Coordinates of C-alpha atoms and ligand atoms in Angstrom, one line a residue:
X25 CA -4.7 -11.4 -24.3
X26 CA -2.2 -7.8 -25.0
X27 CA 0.5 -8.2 -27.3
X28 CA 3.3 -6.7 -25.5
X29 CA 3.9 -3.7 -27.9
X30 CA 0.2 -2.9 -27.3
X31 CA 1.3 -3.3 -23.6
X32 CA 4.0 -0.6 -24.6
X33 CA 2.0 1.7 -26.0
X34 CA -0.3 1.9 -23.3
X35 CA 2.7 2.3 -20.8
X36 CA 3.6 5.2 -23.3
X37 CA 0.8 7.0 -23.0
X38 CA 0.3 6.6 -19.2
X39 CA 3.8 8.4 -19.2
X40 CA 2.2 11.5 -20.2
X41 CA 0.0 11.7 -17.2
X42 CA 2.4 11.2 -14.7
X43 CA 2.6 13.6 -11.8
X44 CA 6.3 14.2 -11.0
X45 CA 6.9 18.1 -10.7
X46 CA 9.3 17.1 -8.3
X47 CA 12.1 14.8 -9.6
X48 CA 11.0 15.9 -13.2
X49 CA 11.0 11.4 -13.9
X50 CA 8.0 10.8 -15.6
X51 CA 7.0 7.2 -15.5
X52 CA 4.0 4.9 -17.1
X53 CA 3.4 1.3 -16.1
X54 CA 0.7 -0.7 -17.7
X55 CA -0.3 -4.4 -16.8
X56 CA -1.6 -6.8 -17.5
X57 CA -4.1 -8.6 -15.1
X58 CA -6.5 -11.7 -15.9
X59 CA -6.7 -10.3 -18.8
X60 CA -7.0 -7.0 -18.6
X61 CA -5.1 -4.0 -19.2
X62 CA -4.5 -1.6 -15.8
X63 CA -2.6 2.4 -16.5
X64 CA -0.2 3.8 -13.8
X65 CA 1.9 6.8 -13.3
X66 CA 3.8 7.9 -10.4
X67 CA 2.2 10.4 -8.2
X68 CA 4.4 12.6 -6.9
X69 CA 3.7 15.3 -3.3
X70 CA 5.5 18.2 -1.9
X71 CA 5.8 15.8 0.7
X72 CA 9.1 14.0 -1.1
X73 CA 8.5 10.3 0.5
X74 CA 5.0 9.9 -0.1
X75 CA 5.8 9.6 -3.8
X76 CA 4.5 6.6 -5.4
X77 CA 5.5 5.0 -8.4
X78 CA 4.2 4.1 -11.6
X79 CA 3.7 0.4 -10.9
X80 CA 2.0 0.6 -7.7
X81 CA -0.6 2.6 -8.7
X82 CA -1.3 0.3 -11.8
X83 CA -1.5 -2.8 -9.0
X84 CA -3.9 -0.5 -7.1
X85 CA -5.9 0.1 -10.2
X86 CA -6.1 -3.5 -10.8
X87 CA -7.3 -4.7 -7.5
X88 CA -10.0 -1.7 -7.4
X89 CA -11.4 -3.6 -10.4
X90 CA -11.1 -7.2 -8.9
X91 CA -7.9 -8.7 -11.5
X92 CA -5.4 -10.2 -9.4
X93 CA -3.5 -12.7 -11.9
X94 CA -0.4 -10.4 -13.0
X95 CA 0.6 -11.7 -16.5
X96 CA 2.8 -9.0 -17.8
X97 CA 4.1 -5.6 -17.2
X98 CA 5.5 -2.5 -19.1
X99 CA 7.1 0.2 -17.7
X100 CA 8.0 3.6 -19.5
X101 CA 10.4 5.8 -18.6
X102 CA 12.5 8.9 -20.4
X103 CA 15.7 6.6 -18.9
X104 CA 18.6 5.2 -21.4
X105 CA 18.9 2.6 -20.8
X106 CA 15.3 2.1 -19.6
X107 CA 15.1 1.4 -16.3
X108 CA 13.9 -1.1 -14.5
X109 CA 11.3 -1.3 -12.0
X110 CA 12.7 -0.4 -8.0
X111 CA 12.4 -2.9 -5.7
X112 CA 9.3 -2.0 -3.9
X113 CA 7.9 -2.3 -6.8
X114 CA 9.5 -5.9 -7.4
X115 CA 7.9 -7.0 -4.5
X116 CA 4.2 -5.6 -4.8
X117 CA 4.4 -7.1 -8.2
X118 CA 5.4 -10.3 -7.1
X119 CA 2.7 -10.7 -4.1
X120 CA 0.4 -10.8 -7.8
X121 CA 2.1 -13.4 -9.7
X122 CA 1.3 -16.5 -9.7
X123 CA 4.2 -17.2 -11.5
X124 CA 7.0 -14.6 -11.1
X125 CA 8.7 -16.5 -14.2
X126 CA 6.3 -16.1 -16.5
X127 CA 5.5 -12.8 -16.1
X128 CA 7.6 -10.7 -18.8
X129 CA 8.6 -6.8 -17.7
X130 CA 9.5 -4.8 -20.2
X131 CA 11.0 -1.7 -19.5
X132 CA 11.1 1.1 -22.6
X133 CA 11.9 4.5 -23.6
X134 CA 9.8 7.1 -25.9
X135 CA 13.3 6.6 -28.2
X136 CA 11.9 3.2 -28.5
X137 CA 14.7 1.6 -26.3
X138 CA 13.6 -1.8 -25.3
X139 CA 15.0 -4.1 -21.7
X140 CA 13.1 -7.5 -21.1
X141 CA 13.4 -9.5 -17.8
X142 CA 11.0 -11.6 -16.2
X143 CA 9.8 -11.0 -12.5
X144 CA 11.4 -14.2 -11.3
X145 CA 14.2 -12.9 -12.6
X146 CA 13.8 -9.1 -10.9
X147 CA 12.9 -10.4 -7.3
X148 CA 14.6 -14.0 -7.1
X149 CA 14.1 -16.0 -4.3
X150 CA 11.5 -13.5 -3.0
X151 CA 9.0 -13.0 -0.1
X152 CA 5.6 -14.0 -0.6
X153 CA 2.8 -14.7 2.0
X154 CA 3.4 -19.0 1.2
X155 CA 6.1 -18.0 4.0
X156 CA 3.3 -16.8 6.7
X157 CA 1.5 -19.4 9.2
Ligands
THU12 N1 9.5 5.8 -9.8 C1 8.5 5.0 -10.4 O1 7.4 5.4 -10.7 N2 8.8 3.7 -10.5 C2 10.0 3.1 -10.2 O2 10.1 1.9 -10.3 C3 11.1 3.9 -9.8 C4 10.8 5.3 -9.4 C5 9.2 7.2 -9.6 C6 9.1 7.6 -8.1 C7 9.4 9.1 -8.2 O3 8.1 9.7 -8.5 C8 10.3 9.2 -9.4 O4 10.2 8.0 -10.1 C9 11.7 9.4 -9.0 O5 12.2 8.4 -8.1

C-alpha cells in the first residue's frame, strides 16, 4: 500500500509533465489502483475541447496495465486553494471504485496546500453501471 504523502509526491512530479500550453493549468493526478501506483497529467491540443485532464489519463494508465480497484487518488495543481477534481473526472473515477467512500482524494498545491474529500463525498448519489439492465 502508498502512504498518501507518497501518493502526493508522485502527483507532484506528474505535474511537471503536464502538457497545457494552452490554459497555462498544469495538473498531476496519481492513483492508486490494486495496489499500484498510476501518473497522469492533462494533455492539452490546439484543438481546445479535446483536452483531457490529469485524472483521466491516470484511469487510462491504470486499465492499460489491468488495475481496476481505485483505492486513492491525489491530484496536484498550482490552485489555492487546491482544487478539486471536475466532474467528468468525478464520474470516470467512480465507475473504478468499489467503494466511492473509501476512496480518499486529496487535492494539493506545490505551496504544500492540502484539501481531503472522499469520492462518495465528490459524486454523491452517483451513476454507476449497477443502474443498467
Ligand atoms: N483539468 C484537469 O486536468 N483536471 C481537472 O479536474 C480539471 C481540469 C485540466 C483540463 C485542462 O487541460 C486544464 O485543466 C484547464 O481546464
Amino acid at each position: 500500500m502508498t502512504d498518501t504523502r507518497t501518493l502526493e509526491a508522485r502527483a507532484l512530479d506528474a505535474q511537471r509533465r503536464a502538457y497545457a500550453p494552452y490554459s497555462k493549468f498544469r495538473v498531476g493526478a496519481a492513483l492508486q489502483v490494486s495496489g499500484q501506483v498510476f501518473e497522469g497529467a492533462n494533455v492539452e491540443n490546439a484543438s481546445y475541447g479535446l483536452a483531457v485532464c490529469a485524472e483521466r489519463t491516470a484511469v487510462f494508465a491504470a486499465v492499460l496495465a489491468g488495475a481496476h480497484r481505485l483505492e486513492a487518488v491525489a491530484v496536484c495543481t498550482e490552485a489555492s486553494p487546491p482544487s478539486s477534481p471536475c466532474g467528468a473526472c468525478r464520474q470516470v473515477l467512480l465507475e473504478f471504485a468499489p467503494d466511492p467512500a473509501a476512496v480518499t482524494v486529496t487535492a494539493i498545491n506545490p505551496k504544500g496546500e492540502r484539501r481531503t474529500w472522499t469520492l462518495a463525498e465528490l459524486i454523491p448519489d452517483g451513476f454507476s453501471g449497477r443502474e443498467l439492465p
